[in-house]
mmCIF file of N, CA and C in Angstrom:
data_model
loop_
_atom_site.group_PDB
_atom_site.id
_atom_site.type_symbol
_atom_site.label_atom_id
_atom_site.label_comp_id
_atom_site.label_asym_id
_atom_site.label_seq_id
_atom_site.Cartn_x
_atom_site.Cartn_y
_atom_site.Cartn_z
ATOM 1 N N MET A 693 112.916 206.169 179.147
ATOM 2 C CA MET A 693 111.840 205.272 178.770
ATOM 3 C C MET A 693 111.118 205.854 177.555
ATOM 4 N N THR A 694 110.846 205.001 176.583
ATOM 5 C CA THR A 694 110.077 205.396 175.409
ATOM 6 C C THR A 694 108.609 205.081 175.651
ATOM 7 N N LEU A 695 107.764 206.082 175.531
ATOM 8 C CA LEU A 695 106.328 205.875 175.654
ATOM 9 C C LEU A 695 105.701 205.900 174.268
ATOM 10 N N ILE A 696 104.745 204.978 174.068
ATOM 11 C CA ILE A 696 104.035 204.872 172.796
ATOM 12 C C ILE A 696 102.541 204.870 173.093
ATOM 13 N N ASP A 697 101.821 205.790 172.481
ATOM 14 C CA ASP A 697 100.363 205.783 172.586
ATOM 15 C C ASP A 697 99.857 204.829 171.516
ATOM 16 N N THR A 698 99.300 203.703 171.932
ATOM 17 C CA THR A 698 98.921 202.649 170.995
ATOM 18 C C THR A 698 97.502 202.779 170.477
ATOM 19 N N HIS A 699 96.806 203.835 170.848
ATOM 20 C CA HIS A 699 95.409 203.965 170.421
ATOM 21 C C HIS A 699 95.041 205.431 170.257
ATOM 22 N N THR A 700 95.237 205.947 169.034
ATOM 23 C CA THR A 700 94.843 207.328 168.771
ATOM 24 C C THR A 700 93.962 207.391 167.532
ATOM 25 N N HIS A 701 93.254 208.482 167.457
ATOM 26 C CA HIS A 701 92.450 208.800 166.275
ATOM 27 C C HIS A 701 92.842 210.189 165.803
ATOM 28 N N LEU A 702 94.144 210.413 165.718
ATOM 29 C CA LEU A 702 94.671 211.720 165.347
ATOM 30 C C LEU A 702 94.241 212.162 163.957
ATOM 31 N N ASP A 703 93.767 211.247 163.144
ATOM 32 C CA ASP A 703 93.298 211.607 161.805
ATOM 33 C C ASP A 703 91.919 212.243 161.819
ATOM 34 N N PHE A 704 91.184 212.100 162.915
ATOM 35 C CA PHE A 704 89.827 212.633 162.963
ATOM 36 C C PHE A 704 89.857 214.153 162.791
ATOM 37 N N PRO A 705 88.898 214.697 162.080
ATOM 38 C CA PRO A 705 88.847 216.145 161.855
ATOM 39 C C PRO A 705 88.830 216.971 163.148
ATOM 40 N N ASP A 706 88.415 216.370 164.253
ATOM 41 C CA ASP A 706 88.407 217.069 165.545
ATOM 42 C C ASP A 706 89.779 217.644 165.879
ATOM 43 N N PHE A 707 90.834 217.017 165.350
ATOM 44 C CA PHE A 707 92.197 217.428 165.666
ATOM 45 C C PHE A 707 92.823 218.320 164.591
ATOM 46 N N ASP A 708 92.096 218.630 163.546
ATOM 47 C CA ASP A 708 92.669 219.415 162.453
ATOM 48 C C ASP A 708 93.229 220.754 162.929
ATOM 49 N N ALA A 709 92.542 221.418 163.828
ATOM 50 C CA ALA A 709 92.949 222.762 164.249
ATOM 51 C C ALA A 709 94.190 222.763 165.129
ATOM 52 N N ASP A 710 94.394 221.699 165.912
ATOM 53 C CA ASP A 710 95.497 221.733 166.880
ATOM 54 C C ASP A 710 96.339 220.458 166.914
ATOM 55 N N ARG A 711 96.313 219.690 165.827
ATOM 56 C CA ARG A 711 97.026 218.409 165.777
ATOM 57 C C ARG A 711 98.522 218.585 166.068
ATOM 58 N N GLN A 712 99.158 219.555 165.439
ATOM 59 C CA GLN A 712 100.593 219.741 165.619
ATOM 60 C C GLN A 712 100.926 220.136 167.051
ATOM 61 N N THR A 713 100.111 220.983 167.653
ATOM 62 C CA THR A 713 100.318 221.373 169.052
ATOM 63 C C THR A 713 100.137 220.174 169.971
ATOM 64 N N LEU A 714 99.100 219.398 169.721
ATOM 65 C CA LEU A 714 98.851 218.195 170.516
ATOM 66 C C LEU A 714 100.030 217.240 170.439
ATOM 67 N N MET A 715 100.541 217.028 169.230
ATOM 68 C CA MET A 715 101.670 216.107 169.068
ATOM 69 C C MET A 715 102.924 216.661 169.753
ATOM 70 N N ALA A 716 103.136 217.956 169.685
ATOM 71 C CA ALA A 716 104.277 218.573 170.373
ATOM 72 C C ALA A 716 104.137 218.409 171.878
ATOM 73 N N ASN A 717 102.921 218.561 172.392
ATOM 74 C CA ASN A 717 102.679 218.378 173.833
ATOM 75 C C ASN A 717 102.929 216.931 174.248
ATOM 76 N N CYS A 718 102.536 215.994 173.420
ATOM 77 C CA CYS A 718 102.784 214.578 173.704
ATOM 78 C C CYS A 718 104.284 214.311 173.805
ATOM 79 N N ARG A 719 105.025 214.826 172.844
ATOM 80 C CA ARG A 719 106.472 214.623 172.852
ATOM 81 C C ARG A 719 107.111 215.270 174.086
ATOM 82 N N ALA A 720 106.576 216.410 174.480
ATOM 83 C CA ALA A 720 107.126 217.129 175.632
ATOM 84 C C ALA A 720 106.989 216.332 176.927
ATOM 85 N N VAL A 721 105.976 215.467 177.002
ATOM 86 C CA VAL A 721 105.785 214.655 178.210
ATOM 87 C C VAL A 721 106.295 213.227 178.024
ATOM 88 N N GLY A 722 107.000 212.965 176.900
ATOM 89 C CA GLY A 722 107.662 211.677 176.737
ATOM 90 C C GLY A 722 107.006 210.683 175.813
ATOM 91 N N VAL A 723 105.881 211.031 175.199
ATOM 92 C CA VAL A 723 105.258 210.123 174.246
ATOM 93 C C VAL A 723 105.963 210.325 172.912
ATOM 94 N N GLU A 724 106.791 209.357 172.537
ATOM 95 C CA GLU A 724 107.640 209.501 171.363
ATOM 96 C C GLU A 724 107.029 208.940 170.089
ATOM 97 N N ARG A 725 106.057 208.054 170.230
ATOM 98 C CA ARG A 725 105.422 207.441 169.067
ATOM 99 C C ARG A 725 103.929 207.283 169.334
ATOM 100 N N ALA A 726 103.160 207.184 168.230
ATOM 101 C CA ALA A 726 101.717 206.990 168.365
ATOM 102 C C ALA A 726 101.207 206.158 167.199
ATOM 103 N N VAL A 727 100.239 205.311 167.500
ATOM 104 C CA VAL A 727 99.564 204.508 166.487
ATOM 105 C C VAL A 727 98.237 205.193 166.169
ATOM 106 N N VAL A 728 97.996 205.410 164.884
ATOM 107 C CA VAL A 728 96.752 206.021 164.419
ATOM 108 C C VAL A 728 95.906 204.916 163.809
ATOM 109 N N LEU A 729 94.700 204.756 164.338
ATOM 110 C CA LEU A 729 93.851 203.629 163.960
ATOM 111 C C LEU A 729 92.846 203.993 162.877
ATOM 112 N N GLY A 730 92.801 203.165 161.851
ATOM 113 C CA GLY A 730 91.773 203.301 160.832
ATOM 114 C C GLY A 730 90.541 202.536 161.262
ATOM 115 N N VAL A 731 89.391 203.201 161.267
ATOM 116 C CA VAL A 731 88.181 202.576 161.790
ATOM 117 C C VAL A 731 87.186 202.175 160.709
ATOM 118 N N HIS A 732 87.339 202.742 159.516
ATOM 119 C CA HIS A 732 86.486 202.372 158.393
ATOM 120 C C HIS A 732 87.220 202.670 157.096
ATOM 121 N N GLN A 733 86.750 202.075 156.036
ATOM 122 C CA GLN A 733 87.443 202.137 154.748
ATOM 123 C C GLN A 733 87.689 203.558 154.288
ATOM 124 N N ARG A 734 86.757 204.464 154.532
ATOM 125 C CA ARG A 734 86.916 205.808 153.996
ATOM 126 C C ARG A 734 87.931 206.655 154.754
ATOM 127 N N ASN A 735 88.462 206.175 155.885
ATOM 128 C CA ASN A 735 89.495 206.982 156.551
ATOM 129 C C ASN A 735 90.894 206.382 156.432
ATOM 130 N N TRP A 736 91.042 205.260 155.752
ATOM 131 C CA TRP A 736 92.378 204.654 155.642
ATOM 132 C C TRP A 736 93.360 205.568 154.929
ATOM 133 N N GLN A 737 92.941 206.208 153.848
ATOM 134 C CA GLN A 737 93.865 207.086 153.130
ATOM 135 C C GLN A 737 94.261 208.273 153.997
ATOM 136 N N ARG A 738 93.308 208.812 154.745
ATOM 137 C CA ARG A 738 93.602 209.943 155.645
ATOM 138 C C ARG A 738 94.614 209.511 156.714
ATOM 139 N N VAL A 739 94.426 208.319 157.273
ATOM 140 C CA VAL A 739 95.377 207.788 158.258
ATOM 141 C C VAL A 739 96.757 207.662 157.622
ATOM 142 N N TRP A 740 96.799 207.079 156.433
ATOM 143 C CA TRP A 740 98.092 206.850 155.788
ATOM 144 C C TRP A 740 98.784 208.179 155.452
ATOM 145 N N ASP A 741 98.037 209.128 154.945
ATOM 146 C CA ASP A 741 98.618 210.438 154.638
ATOM 147 C C ASP A 741 99.194 211.081 155.894
ATOM 148 N N LEU A 742 98.477 210.974 157.001
ATOM 149 C CA LEU A 742 98.946 211.556 158.253
ATOM 150 C C LEU A 742 100.230 210.890 158.722
ATOM 151 N N VAL A 743 100.270 209.573 158.758
ATOM 152 C CA VAL A 743 101.478 208.908 159.268
ATOM 153 C C VAL A 743 102.671 209.147 158.352
ATOM 154 N N GLN A 744 102.415 209.328 157.075
ATOM 155 C CA GLN A 744 103.511 209.620 156.158
ATOM 156 C C GLN A 744 104.096 211.007 156.381
ATOM 157 N N SER A 745 103.351 211.868 157.061
ATOM 158 C CA SER A 745 103.825 213.227 157.316
ATOM 159 C C SER A 745 104.679 213.331 158.572
ATOM 160 N N ASP A 746 104.778 212.227 159.331
ATOM 161 C CA ASP A 746 105.487 212.280 160.611
ATOM 162 C C ASP A 746 106.044 210.886 160.927
ATOM 163 N N ALA A 747 107.350 210.792 161.021
ATOM 164 C CA ALA A 747 108.010 209.494 161.235
ATOM 165 C C ALA A 747 107.701 208.871 162.592
ATOM 166 N N SER A 748 107.113 209.631 163.503
ATOM 167 C CA SER A 748 106.794 209.080 164.822
ATOM 168 C C SER A 748 105.389 208.484 164.875
ATOM 169 N N LEU A 749 104.668 208.516 163.753
ATOM 170 C CA LEU A 749 103.315 207.972 163.698
ATOM 171 C C LEU A 749 103.303 206.666 162.915
ATOM 172 N N PHE A 750 102.404 205.765 163.321
ATOM 173 C CA PHE A 750 102.297 204.440 162.725
ATOM 174 C C PHE A 750 100.827 204.125 162.478
ATOM 175 N N ALA A 751 100.546 203.398 161.414
ATOM 176 C CA ALA A 751 99.169 203.115 161.009
ATOM 177 C C ALA A 751 98.741 201.710 161.382
ATOM 178 N N ALA A 752 97.460 201.599 161.709
ATOM 179 C CA ALA A 752 96.781 200.320 161.883
ATOM 180 C C ALA A 752 95.425 200.457 161.199
ATOM 181 N N PHE A 753 95.198 199.655 160.180
ATOM 182 C CA PHE A 753 93.953 199.740 159.420
ATOM 183 C C PHE A 753 92.982 198.660 159.876
ATOM 184 N N GLY A 754 91.709 199.036 160.003
ATOM 185 C CA GLY A 754 90.721 198.060 160.418
ATOM 186 C C GLY A 754 89.308 198.508 160.093
ATOM 187 N N LEU A 755 88.362 197.717 160.570
ATOM 188 C CA LEU A 755 86.938 197.966 160.377
ATOM 189 C C LEU A 755 86.252 197.850 161.740
ATOM 190 N N HIS A 756 86.035 198.976 162.366
ATOM 191 C CA HIS A 756 85.484 198.982 163.719
ATOM 192 C C HIS A 756 83.995 198.634 163.718
ATOM 193 N N PRO A 757 83.552 197.827 164.679
ATOM 194 C CA PRO A 757 82.140 197.435 164.741
ATOM 195 C C PRO A 757 81.164 198.603 164.918
ATOM 196 N N LEU A 758 81.612 199.722 165.453
ATOM 197 C CA LEU A 758 80.702 200.858 165.595
ATOM 198 C C LEU A 758 80.196 201.357 164.246
ATOM 199 N N TYR A 759 80.904 201.012 163.189
ATOM 200 C CA TYR A 759 80.542 201.463 161.852
ATOM 201 C C TYR A 759 80.003 200.324 160.988
ATOM 202 N N LEU A 760 79.407 199.317 161.618
ATOM 203 C CA LEU A 760 78.906 198.162 160.871
ATOM 204 C C LEU A 760 77.962 198.560 159.747
ATOM 205 N N ASP A 761 77.162 199.586 159.960
ATOM 206 C CA ASP A 761 76.218 200.014 158.936
ATOM 207 C C ASP A 761 76.917 200.568 157.691
ATOM 208 N N GLU A 762 78.175 200.989 157.845
ATOM 209 C CA GLU A 762 78.922 201.561 156.727
ATOM 210 C C GLU A 762 79.813 200.536 156.020
ATOM 211 N N HIS A 763 80.188 199.474 156.716
ATOM 212 C CA HIS A 763 81.101 198.495 156.135
ATOM 213 C C HIS A 763 80.409 197.654 155.068
ATOM 214 N N LEU A 764 81.174 197.362 154.028
ATOM 215 C CA LEU A 764 80.720 196.478 152.962
ATOM 216 C C LEU A 764 81.648 195.271 152.921
ATOM 217 N N LEU A 765 81.164 194.176 152.405
ATOM 218 C CA LEU A 765 81.990 192.987 152.271
ATOM 219 C C LEU A 765 83.247 193.292 151.452
ATOM 220 N N ASP A 766 83.116 194.151 150.455
ATOM 221 C CA ASP A 766 84.274 194.536 149.642
ATOM 222 C C ASP A 766 85.364 195.217 150.470
ATOM 223 N N HIS A 767 84.987 195.844 151.572
ATOM 224 C CA HIS A 767 85.971 196.531 152.410
ATOM 225 C C HIS A 767 86.944 195.539 153.051
ATOM 226 N N VAL A 768 86.491 194.344 153.331
ATOM 227 C CA VAL A 768 87.385 193.329 153.895
ATOM 228 C C VAL A 768 88.462 192.979 152.863
ATOM 229 N N GLU A 769 88.044 192.810 151.627
ATOM 230 C CA GLU A 769 89.010 192.535 150.559
ATOM 231 C C GLU A 769 89.940 193.735 150.357
ATOM 232 N N GLU A 770 89.382 194.922 150.397
ATOM 233 C CA GLU A 770 90.202 196.126 150.238
ATOM 234 C C GLU A 770 91.208 196.268 151.388
ATOM 235 N N LEU A 771 90.789 195.893 152.601
ATOM 236 C CA LEU A 771 91.708 195.899 153.735
ATOM 237 C C LEU A 771 92.888 194.964 153.450
ATOM 238 N N GLY A 772 92.597 193.799 152.931
ATOM 239 C CA GLY A 772 93.660 192.875 152.552
ATOM 240 C C GLY A 772 94.588 193.469 151.508
ATOM 241 N N ASP A 773 94.022 194.190 150.562
ATOM 242 C CA ASP A 773 94.840 194.842 149.535
ATOM 243 C C ASP A 773 95.771 195.891 150.148
ATOM 244 N N TRP A 774 95.239 196.701 151.059
ATOM 245 C CA TRP A 774 96.064 197.710 151.739
ATOM 246 C C TRP A 774 97.215 197.039 152.483
ATOM 247 N N LEU A 775 96.894 195.985 153.225
ATOM 248 C CA LEU A 775 97.916 195.310 154.028
ATOM 249 C C LEU A 775 98.966 194.652 153.138
ATOM 250 N N THR A 776 98.537 194.087 152.023
ATOM 251 C CA THR A 776 99.484 193.467 151.093
ATOM 252 C C THR A 776 100.380 194.522 150.458
ATOM 253 N N ARG A 777 99.778 195.596 150.006
ATOM 254 C CA ARG A 777 100.538 196.657 149.342
ATOM 255 C C ARG A 777 101.570 197.296 150.271
ATOM 256 N N LEU A 778 101.223 197.448 151.542
ATOM 257 C CA LEU A 778 102.103 198.135 152.490
ATOM 258 C C LEU A 778 102.930 197.184 153.349
ATOM 259 N N LYS A 779 102.826 195.881 153.081
ATOM 260 C CA LYS A 779 103.559 194.879 153.853
ATOM 261 C C LYS A 779 105.041 195.246 153.928
ATOM 262 N N GLY A 780 105.567 195.243 155.139
ATOM 263 C CA GLY A 780 106.973 195.540 155.350
ATOM 264 C C GLY A 780 107.289 197.015 155.522
ATOM 265 N N HIS A 781 106.321 197.886 155.262
ATOM 266 C CA HIS A 781 106.563 199.315 155.453
ATOM 267 C C HIS A 781 106.733 199.573 156.952
ATOM 268 N N PRO A 782 107.758 200.319 157.337
ATOM 269 C CA PRO A 782 108.019 200.519 158.767
ATOM 270 C C PRO A 782 106.941 201.295 159.516
ATOM 271 N N GLN A 783 106.051 201.967 158.800
ATOM 272 C CA GLN A 783 105.008 202.718 159.499
ATOM 273 C C GLN A 783 103.652 202.015 159.493
ATOM 274 N N LEU A 784 103.621 200.790 159.008
ATOM 275 C CA LEU A 784 102.434 199.948 159.152
ATOM 276 C C LEU A 784 102.741 198.980 160.280
ATOM 277 N N CYS A 785 101.988 199.077 161.373
ATOM 278 C CA CYS A 785 102.394 198.305 162.551
ATOM 279 C C CYS A 785 101.374 197.284 163.026
ATOM 280 N N ALA A 786 100.125 197.360 162.535
ATOM 281 C CA ALA A 786 99.119 196.452 163.088
ATOM 282 C C ALA A 786 97.900 196.393 162.192
ATOM 283 N N VAL A 787 97.075 195.396 162.457
ATOM 284 C CA VAL A 787 95.740 195.345 161.898
ATOM 285 C C VAL A 787 94.807 195.718 163.035
ATOM 286 N N GLY A 788 94.000 196.684 162.852
ATOM 287 C CA GLY A 788 93.070 197.182 163.853
ATOM 288 C C GLY A 788 92.471 198.435 163.263
ATOM 289 N N GLU A 789 91.496 198.965 163.665
ATOM 290 C CA GLU A 789 90.856 198.728 164.931
ATOM 291 C C GLU A 789 89.652 197.833 164.713
ATOM 292 N N PHE A 790 89.546 196.845 165.555
ATOM 293 C CA PHE A 790 88.391 195.969 165.497
ATOM 294 C C PHE A 790 87.417 196.259 166.632
ATOM 295 N N GLY A 791 87.893 196.844 167.692
ATOM 296 C CA GLY A 791 87.035 197.353 168.747
ATOM 297 C C GLY A 791 86.381 196.308 169.606
ATOM 298 N N LEU A 792 86.439 196.532 170.864
ATOM 299 C CA LEU A 792 85.734 195.721 171.856
ATOM 300 C C LEU A 792 84.930 196.671 172.737
ATOM 301 N N ASP A 793 84.090 197.451 172.093
ATOM 302 C CA ASP A 793 83.339 198.485 172.799
ATOM 303 C C ASP A 793 82.032 197.924 173.337
ATOM 304 N N TYR A 794 82.111 197.331 174.497
ATOM 305 C CA TYR A 794 80.949 196.672 175.089
ATOM 306 C C TYR A 794 79.923 197.653 175.627
ATOM 307 N N PHE A 795 80.217 198.955 175.583
ATOM 308 C CA PHE A 795 79.272 199.936 176.074
ATOM 309 C C PHE A 795 78.074 200.109 175.135
ATOM 310 N N VAL A 796 78.170 199.602 173.915
ATOM 311 C CA VAL A 796 77.053 199.657 172.974
ATOM 312 C C VAL A 796 76.278 198.355 173.123
ATOM 313 N N GLU A 797 75.197 198.416 173.850
ATOM 314 C CA GLU A 797 74.463 197.190 174.215
ATOM 315 C C GLU A 797 73.903 196.452 173.016
ATOM 316 N N THR A 798 73.573 197.148 171.940
ATOM 317 C CA THR A 798 72.963 196.506 170.778
ATOM 318 C C THR A 798 73.995 195.973 169.799
ATOM 319 N N LEU A 799 75.262 196.190 170.080
ATOM 320 C CA LEU A 799 76.322 195.765 169.181
ATOM 321 C C LEU A 799 76.776 194.366 169.545
ATOM 322 N N ASP A 800 76.584 193.422 168.635
ATOM 323 C CA ASP A 800 76.985 192.042 168.896
ATOM 324 C C ASP A 800 78.088 191.659 167.927
#
């Protein structure tokens, strides 16, 4: 059975020190692929650089509601540009993250 982790933030700096070990541990328990989610415009390049370094990683670019204060209207257009430019690339797999984090009561 092929296991795929469909929701990771492996690009976050929290994983810089042990990212390779973490990914090796995932593979050891059967997780063969992972989707790395872009949550705001300033991390899309970091996500893309990471997935390009490993054929088992896939990118999903988006604008998460938790970062509404950081998003600009231009970012929506830029997201479209990223998706158009990378259309058909085997490591671009989705549009996301859009987030349904209902735990933030003030987030509508």
